[in-house]
Amino acid sequence: MGVLKHYRELFPITDATPIVNLEEGMTPLIPLPRINKRLGINLYGKFEGCNPSGSFKDRGMVLAVAKALEEGKRAVICASTGNTSASAAAYAASQGIPCFVLLPAGKVALGKLAQALMYGAKVIAVKGNFDRALELAREGAEKTGCAMVNSVNPYRLIGQRSGAWEICDVLGKAPDWHAIPVGNAGNISAYWAGYNEYQKLGKIDSLPRMMGFQAAGAAPLVTNQPCPNPETIATAIRIGNPVSAHLARAAVSESHGEFNSVTDDEILEAQRLLASEGGVFAEPASCAPLAGLMKLKREGRLPEGITVTMILTGNGLKDPNTAMSQVGKPIEINDTLEELMRVLESK
Ligand code: F0G
């Protein structure tokens, strides 16, 4: 039914708010028994790649676009490392309004670029990084009156709280740890707000530790200073100056959690593990939490038996190039049974 209908009473929705709906949300919380064995915990991956545009962004975009329409806005604009643009473009398309997206030129995964173009957005490649594109998008929004649908738009983060509510609704409690990749730092803040709201409503009686994971080359929340030239293979979180840094810091300190960083090699190893032992194909940024949990395990800092939810923020199909760069090629054969048998019987 989509998150606006499902959680209507928890959202700032009035009779004047159009119920926009692409059937986002209600994503699966997937148990990962083979990976549990390695880590000695009770781990679930919330696969946000099942959302209509293939990432968690849809949860907040649906509310941001609905409120923009309610406020009489007739176009939306955002800067993006890829997923926000795909999501904004999808919802704008569904409502028949123009969408402008600013992307860091040459640094967006192929699938995401294809999505924004297919949904019919006006795609603008900025010769600069995401942080600069975001500044420009904000200025463009101010000058034109377009609705700004980056996570500086409060409705984005309110919509994204629904992920935390779904986890609690399914588990019947909050997890002990909540592991999540951190880029512009909105989602970790939204989840923390969501868990707190559920506790106030009496739906859960404990709160998780918020564990935020960044890529080592773009880890301003770990180093505690902006990173002027962020670089990582996980292009979704290639961000040097997160706009919601203050909210994310509050979430981590209030929950006695931590920020940690993982290298690109660790991220890619986790991506392969999640696919080959979990059966879930998530994009590189989404695998930073698993890389981080593996690192904590090696360091002896992962408590046995705890329940951990990690947010698999985007679908692996969005970034086929990174996937193909780490796997072998198919085995090509002539169309004979002999050649097939040679392959089937080889070790
Ligand atoms: N994972 C994925 C797949 C993302 O696309 C993003 C952010 C994050 C994690 C980090 O979430 O920014 O709330 O801390 N992507 C944004 C975009 C920046 O433009 O698509 P965050």
Short mmCIF file of C-alpha atoms and ligand atoms in Angstrom, two decimals:
data_model
loop_
_atom_site.label_atom_id
_atom_site.label_comp_id
_atom_site.label_asym_id
_atom_site.label_seq_id
_atom_site.Cartn_x
_atom_site.Cartn_y
_atom_site.Cartn_z
CA MET A 1 0.00 0.00 0.00
CA GLY A 2 3.02 2.35 0.18
CA VAL A 3 4.43 4.02 3.29
CA LEU A 4 2.12 7.05 3.27
CA LYS A 5 -0.95 4.88 3.69
CA HIS A 6 0.71 2.33 5.93
CA TYR A 7 2.07 4.83 8.46
CA ARG A 8 -0.37 7.65 7.77
CA GLU A 9 -0.98 8.50 11.44
CA LEU A 10 2.76 8.90 12.11
CA PHE A 11 3.30 11.30 9.21
CA PRO A 12 2.41 15.01 8.86
CA ILE A 13 -0.30 14.21 6.35
CA THR A 14 -3.47 16.29 6.03
CA ASP A 15 -6.57 15.93 3.87
CA ALA A 16 -4.81 18.22 1.39
CA THR A 17 -1.80 15.91 1.02
CA PRO A 18 -1.97 13.81 -2.15
CA ILE A 19 -1.30 10.14 -1.36
CA VAL A 20 1.57 9.55 -3.75
CA ASN A 21 2.37 5.84 -3.99
CA LEU A 22 4.81 3.62 -5.87
CA GLU A 23 4.34 0.78 -3.37
CA GLU A 24 7.57 1.70 -1.62
CA GLY A 25 8.52 0.26 1.78
CA MET A 26 7.67 -3.10 3.40
CA THR A 27 11.07 -4.31 2.27
CA PRO A 28 12.23 -7.74 3.44
CA LEU A 29 14.27 -8.21 6.61
CA ILE A 30 16.41 -11.09 5.43
CA PRO A 31 18.04 -13.57 7.83
CA LEU A 32 21.62 -14.44 6.89
CA PRO A 33 22.38 -17.80 8.55
CA ARG A 34 25.67 -18.54 6.77
CA ILE A 35 27.06 -15.12 7.62
CA ASN A 36 25.76 -15.44 11.20
CA LYS A 37 27.97 -18.50 11.60
CA ARG A 38 31.04 -16.47 10.72
CA LEU A 39 30.13 -13.53 12.93
CA GLY A 40 28.44 -15.31 15.87
CA ILE A 41 25.55 -12.86 15.90
CA ASN A 42 21.91 -12.78 14.85
CA LEU A 43 22.15 -10.66 11.71
CA TYR A 44 19.41 -9.41 9.40
CA GLY A 45 19.77 -7.40 6.24
CA LYS A 46 16.95 -5.02 5.43
CA PHE A 47 17.02 -5.09 1.67
CA GLU A 48 16.11 -1.61 0.54
CA GLY A 49 17.04 -2.61 -2.99
CA CYS A 50 13.46 -3.95 -3.20
CA ASN A 51 12.03 -0.43 -3.25
CA PRO A 52 10.57 0.74 -6.58
CA SER A 53 13.63 2.73 -7.62
CA GLY A 54 15.96 0.24 -5.95
CA SER A 55 17.06 2.17 -2.86
CA PHE A 56 15.89 3.48 0.54
CA LYS A 57 15.48 6.95 -0.90
CA ASP A 58 11.91 6.14 -1.98
CA ARG A 59 10.69 6.16 1.65
CA GLY A 60 11.42 9.84 2.04
CA MET A 61 10.95 10.90 -1.55
CA VAL A 62 7.32 9.83 -1.56
CA LEU A 63 6.57 12.20 1.34
CA ALA A 64 8.77 15.01 -0.01
CA VAL A 65 7.04 14.93 -3.39
CA ALA A 66 3.57 14.69 -1.81
CA LYS A 67 4.28 17.74 0.37
CA ALA A 68 5.80 19.63 -2.56
CA LEU A 69 2.57 19.08 -4.51
CA GLU A 70 0.49 20.08 -1.49
CA GLU A 71 2.51 23.30 -1.24
CA GLY A 72 1.85 24.05 -4.91
CA LYS A 73 5.40 23.38 -6.12
CA ARG A 74 5.48 22.36 -9.75
CA ALA A 75 9.00 20.93 -10.16
CA VAL A 76 11.64 19.20 -8.02
CA ILE A 77 15.42 19.53 -7.93
CA CYS A 78 18.18 17.62 -6.17
CA ALA A 79 21.90 16.89 -6.19
CA SER A 80 22.83 13.25 -5.94
CA THR A 81 25.46 10.56 -5.95
CA GLY A 82 22.84 8.62 -7.92
CA ASN A 83 20.09 7.10 -5.81
CA THR A 84 18.35 10.29 -4.75
CA SER A 85 18.22 11.32 -8.39
CA ALA A 86 16.72 8.01 -9.48
CA SER A 87 14.11 8.23 -6.75
CA ALA A 88 13.23 11.90 -7.35
CA ALA A 89 12.96 11.23 -11.07
CA ALA A 90 10.65 8.25 -10.50
CA TYR A 91 8.22 10.07 -8.22
CA ALA A 92 8.25 13.21 -10.37
CA ALA A 93 7.47 11.04 -13.40
CA SER A 94 4.58 9.40 -11.58
CA GLN A 95 3.10 12.82 -10.80
CA GLY A 96 3.85 14.41 -14.17
CA ILE A 97 6.12 17.18 -12.86
CA PRO A 98 9.61 18.13 -14.10
CA CYS A 99 12.68 16.91 -12.21
CA PHE A 100 16.17 18.41 -12.36
CA VAL A 101 19.09 16.38 -11.03
CA LEU A 102 22.69 17.50 -10.53
CA LEU A 103 25.23 14.68 -10.54
CA PRO A 104 29.01 14.71 -10.00
CA ALA A 105 30.21 14.18 -13.59
CA GLY A 106 31.59 10.69 -14.23
CA LYS A 107 31.09 9.51 -10.64
CA VAL A 108 27.62 7.98 -10.72
CA ALA A 109 27.03 4.25 -11.15
CA LEU A 110 25.68 3.30 -14.57
CA GLY A 111 22.34 1.88 -13.44
CA LYS A 112 21.45 5.02 -11.51
CA LEU A 113 22.25 7.25 -14.46
CA ALA A 114 20.15 5.03 -16.71
CA GLN A 115 17.26 5.28 -14.26
CA ALA A 116 17.25 9.08 -14.01
CA LEU A 117 17.36 9.37 -17.81
CA MET A 118 14.69 6.71 -18.38
CA TYR A 119 12.32 8.31 -15.85
CA GLY A 120 12.68 11.47 -17.92
CA ALA A 121 14.57 13.78 -15.56
CA LYS A 122 16.72 16.61 -16.85
CA VAL A 123 20.13 15.26 -15.88
CA ILE A 124 22.92 17.79 -15.31
CA ALA A 125 26.49 16.49 -14.88
CA VAL A 126 28.43 18.98 -12.73
CA LYS A 127 32.20 19.08 -13.12
CA GLY A 128 32.78 18.93 -9.38
CA ASN A 129 32.01 16.62 -6.47
CA PHE A 130 28.66 15.90 -4.80
CA ASP A 131 29.17 18.49 -2.07
CA ARG A 132 29.54 21.25 -4.68
CA ALA A 133 26.58 19.94 -6.70
CA LEU A 134 24.47 20.14 -3.53
CA GLU A 135 25.40 23.78 -2.96
CA LEU A 136 24.43 24.56 -6.55
CA ALA A 137 21.14 22.67 -6.30
CA ARG A 138 20.20 24.62 -3.16
CA GLU A 139 20.93 27.91 -4.90
CA GLY A 140 19.02 26.79 -8.00
CA ALA A 141 16.02 25.82 -5.87
CA GLU A 142 16.01 29.19 -4.14
CA LYS A 143 16.13 31.09 -7.42
CA THR A 144 13.46 29.04 -9.22
CA GLY A 145 11.06 27.96 -6.47
CA CYS A 146 11.55 24.28 -7.36
CA ALA A 147 11.09 21.96 -4.38
CA MET A 148 14.48 20.88 -3.05
CA VAL A 149 14.23 17.14 -2.39
CA ASN A 150 17.64 16.36 -0.93
CA SER A 151 17.62 15.30 2.71
CA VAL A 152 17.82 18.98 3.76
CA ASN A 153 14.09 18.73 2.99
CA PRO A 154 12.67 17.69 6.40
CA TYR A 155 10.03 15.44 4.84
CA ARG A 156 12.74 13.19 3.39
CA LEU A 157 14.04 12.25 6.83
CA ILE A 158 10.54 11.92 8.29
CA GLY A 159 9.62 9.46 5.54
CA GLN A 160 12.81 7.49 6.07
CA ARG A 161 11.85 6.84 9.71
CA SER A 162 9.48 4.21 8.33
CA GLY A 163 12.44 1.84 7.90
CA ALA A 164 12.96 1.72 11.68
CA TRP A 165 9.24 1.18 12.29
CA GLU A 166 9.15 -1.73 9.87
CA ILE A 167 12.12 -3.39 11.58
CA CYS A 168 10.44 -3.12 14.98
CA ASP A 169 7.09 -4.28 13.59
CA VAL A 170 8.76 -7.40 12.19
CA LEU A 171 11.15 -8.21 15.07
CA GLY A 172 8.66 -7.21 17.76
CA LYS A 173 11.50 -5.26 19.38
CA ALA A 174 14.42 -3.02 18.47
CA PRO A 175 17.70 -4.68 17.48
CA ASP A 176 20.70 -4.46 19.84
CA TRP A 177 22.79 -2.81 17.15
CA HIS A 178 21.73 -0.96 14.05
CA ALA A 179 24.47 -0.92 11.39
CA ILE A 180 24.15 1.54 8.52
CA PRO A 181 26.29 3.20 5.83
CA VAL A 182 26.76 6.94 6.26
CA GLY A 183 27.20 9.43 3.43
CA ASN A 184 25.28 12.67 3.72
CA ALA A 185 24.28 11.38 7.18
CA GLY A 186 20.51 11.69 6.79
CA ASN A 187 19.49 8.06 6.99
CA ILE A 188 21.22 7.26 10.29
CA SER A 189 19.51 10.32 11.76
CA ALA A 190 16.13 9.26 10.38
CA TYR A 191 16.45 5.73 11.80
CA TRP A 192 17.41 7.09 15.21
CA ALA A 193 14.39 9.41 15.20
CA GLY A 194 12.19 6.51 14.10
CA TYR A 195 13.35 4.21 16.91
CA ASN A 196 12.88 7.00 19.46
CA GLU A 197 9.39 7.71 18.23
CA TYR A 198 8.46 4.04 18.53
CA GLN A 199 9.82 3.95 22.07
CA LYS A 200 7.74 7.00 23.02
CA LEU A 201 4.68 5.26 21.58
CA GLY A 202 5.45 2.25 23.78
CA LYS A 203 5.98 -0.05 20.81
CA ILE A 204 9.56 -0.95 21.84
CA ASP A 205 11.22 -0.79 25.23
CA SER A 206 14.88 -0.49 24.28
CA LEU A 207 16.86 1.44 21.68
CA PRO A 208 19.70 0.12 19.50
CA ARG A 209 23.27 1.32 19.43
CA MET A 210 23.67 3.21 16.17
CA MET A 211 26.75 2.00 14.31
CA GLY A 212 27.61 4.20 11.32
CA PHE A 213 30.08 3.04 8.69
CA GLN A 214 31.88 5.23 6.17
CA ALA A 215 34.35 4.50 3.39
CA ALA A 216 37.92 5.22 4.51
CA GLY A 217 38.46 7.70 1.66
CA ALA A 218 35.32 9.65 2.55
CA ALA A 219 35.07 9.45 6.33
CA PRO A 220 34.54 12.96 7.70
CA LEU A 221 32.52 11.67 10.66
CA VAL A 222 35.33 9.34 11.69
CA THR A 223 38.15 11.86 11.25
CA ASN A 224 35.96 14.67 12.61
CA GLN A 225 36.78 17.06 9.81
CA PRO A 226 35.40 17.68 6.31
CA CYS A 227 37.13 15.71 3.61
CA PRO A 228 37.82 18.07 0.65
CA ASN A 229 38.53 15.32 -1.91
CA PRO A 230 36.41 12.29 -1.00
CA GLU A 231 37.29 9.14 -2.96
CA THR A 232 35.84 5.65 -2.77
CA ILE A 233 34.58 2.90 -5.03
CA ALA A 234 31.31 3.15 -3.07
CA THR A 235 30.27 6.21 -5.09
CA ALA A 236 26.91 6.50 -3.28
CA ILE A 237 28.76 7.62 -0.13
CA ARG A 238 31.54 9.60 -1.83
CA ILE A 239 30.71 12.67 0.29
CA GLY A 240 33.15 14.92 2.14
CA ASN A 241 30.92 17.35 4.01
CA PRO A 242 27.67 15.69 5.16
CA VAL A 243 24.77 18.12 5.60
CA SER A 244 23.24 16.14 8.47
CA ALA A 245 26.55 15.60 10.31
CA HIS A 246 25.20 17.23 13.48
CA LEU A 247 22.15 14.95 13.59
CA ALA A 248 24.24 11.85 12.93
CA ARG A 249 26.69 12.77 15.70
CA ALA A 250 23.79 13.19 18.10
CA ALA A 251 22.35 9.79 17.10
CA VAL A 252 25.66 8.05 17.68
CA SER A 253 26.44 9.74 20.99
CA GLU A 254 22.90 9.42 22.43
CA SER A 255 22.81 5.72 21.52
CA HIS A 256 26.37 4.98 22.70
CA GLY A 257 27.16 3.86 19.18
CA GLU A 258 30.15 4.72 17.03
CA PHE A 259 31.37 5.75 13.61
CA ASN A 260 33.90 3.54 11.95
CA SER A 261 35.51 3.38 8.53
CA VAL A 262 36.27 0.53 6.16
CA THR A 263 38.54 0.39 3.14
CA ASP A 264 37.35 -0.12 -0.43
CA ASP A 265 38.87 -3.62 -0.40
CA GLU A 266 36.92 -4.48 2.77
CA ILE A 267 33.72 -3.13 1.19
CA LEU A 268 34.18 -5.24 -1.95
CA GLU A 269 34.98 -8.34 0.10
CA ALA A 270 31.78 -7.81 2.08
CA GLN A 271 29.81 -7.30 -1.13
CA ARG A 272 31.01 -10.65 -2.48
CA LEU A 273 30.32 -12.37 0.86
CA LEU A 274 26.80 -10.98 1.08
CA ALA A 275 26.05 -12.20 -2.43
CA SER A 276 27.80 -15.56 -2.30
CA GLU A 277 26.84 -16.57 1.27
CA GLY A 278 23.74 -14.46 1.83
CA GLY A 279 22.09 -14.59 -1.57
CA VAL A 280 21.64 -10.82 -1.55
CA PHE A 281 23.21 -8.51 -4.13
CA ALA A 282 23.59 -5.02 -2.70
CA GLU A 283 25.56 -2.09 -4.06
CA PRO A 284 29.02 -1.33 -2.63
CA ALA A 285 27.96 1.49 -0.24
CA SER A 286 25.36 -0.83 1.25
CA CYS A 287 28.06 -3.32 2.15
CA ALA A 288 30.07 -0.94 4.34
CA PRO A 289 28.17 -2.10 7.46
CA LEU A 290 28.94 -5.78 6.82
CA ALA A 291 32.57 -4.86 6.18
CA GLY A 292 32.50 -2.97 9.46
CA LEU A 293 30.98 -5.86 11.41
CA MET A 294 33.65 -8.19 10.00
CA LYS A 295 36.31 -5.71 11.09
CA LEU A 296 34.86 -5.46 14.61
CA LYS A 297 34.76 -9.25 14.77
CA ARG A 298 38.47 -9.42 13.87
CA GLU A 299 39.18 -6.85 16.56
CA GLY A 300 37.21 -8.88 19.14
CA ARG A 301 34.71 -6.06 19.55
CA LEU A 302 31.57 -7.81 18.25
CA PRO A 303 29.55 -9.19 21.20
CA GLU A 304 28.38 -12.81 20.74
CA GLY A 305 24.71 -13.46 20.09
CA ILE A 306 23.45 -9.90 19.71
CA THR A 307 20.72 -9.05 17.22
CA VAL A 308 22.00 -6.72 14.51
CA THR A 309 20.07 -5.16 11.67
CA MET A 310 22.02 -3.73 8.78
CA ILE A 311 20.49 -1.56 6.12
CA LEU A 312 21.28 -2.78 2.63
CA THR A 313 20.51 0.63 1.21
CA GLY A 314 20.66 -0.02 -2.54
CA ASN A 315 20.39 -2.77 -5.12
CA GLY A 316 23.59 -4.32 -6.51
CA LEU A 317 22.18 -4.13 -10.03
CA LYS A 318 22.66 -0.38 -9.95
CA ASP A 319 26.41 -0.70 -10.25
CA PRO A 320 27.17 -3.52 -12.69
CA ASN A 321 30.63 -2.19 -13.54
CA THR A 322 31.97 -2.50 -10.00
CA ALA A 323 30.49 -5.99 -9.73
CA MET A 324 31.98 -7.16 -13.03
CA SER A 325 35.40 -5.79 -12.12
CA GLN A 326 35.66 -8.30 -9.27
CA VAL A 327 34.17 -11.49 -10.70
CA GLY A 328 35.39 -13.86 -13.39
CA LYS A 329 33.99 -14.18 -16.89
CA PRO A 330 31.42 -16.82 -17.88
CA ILE A 331 32.89 -20.08 -19.17
CA GLU A 332 32.26 -20.16 -22.91
CA ILE A 333 31.75 -23.52 -24.61
CA ASN A 334 30.78 -24.82 -28.03
CA ASP A 335 27.26 -26.25 -28.09
CA THR A 336 28.20 -29.87 -27.48
CA LEU A 337 27.43 -32.22 -24.59
CA GLU A 338 31.12 -33.20 -24.42
CA GLU A 339 32.15 -29.64 -23.71
CA LEU A 340 29.35 -29.18 -21.20
CA MET A 341 30.36 -32.40 -19.40
CA ARG A 342 33.95 -31.25 -19.22
CA VAL A 343 32.79 -28.19 -17.30
CA LEU A 344 30.28 -30.01 -15.08
CA GLU A 345 32.84 -32.61 -14.08
CA SER A 346 35.74 -30.26 -13.50
CA LYS A 347 36.43 -29.09 -9.97
N1 F0G B 1 23.74 3.98 0.72
C1 F0G B 1 23.34 4.34 -0.50
C2 F0G B 1 23.11 3.26 -1.51
C3 F0G B 1 23.15 5.70 -0.81
O1 F0G B 1 22.74 6.04 -2.03
C4 F0G B 1 23.40 6.68 0.18
C5 F0G B 1 23.25 8.10 -0.12
C6 F0G B 1 23.81 6.23 1.44
C7 F0G B 1 23.97 4.89 1.68
C8 F0G B 1 24.09 7.17 2.54
O2 F0G B 1 22.91 7.69 3.11
O3 F0G B 1 23.38 10.07 2.74
O4 F0G B 1 21.55 9.33 4.25
O5 F0G B 1 23.93 9.02 4.90
N2 F0G B 1 23.00 8.55 -1.26
C9 F0G B 1 22.69 9.97 -1.56
C10 F0G B 1 22.28 10.11 -3.02
C11 F0G B 1 23.71 10.93 -1.12
O6 F0G B 1 22.44 11.19 -3.60
O7 F0G B 1 21.75 9.16 -3.57
P1 F0G B 1 22.94 9.11 3.80
#
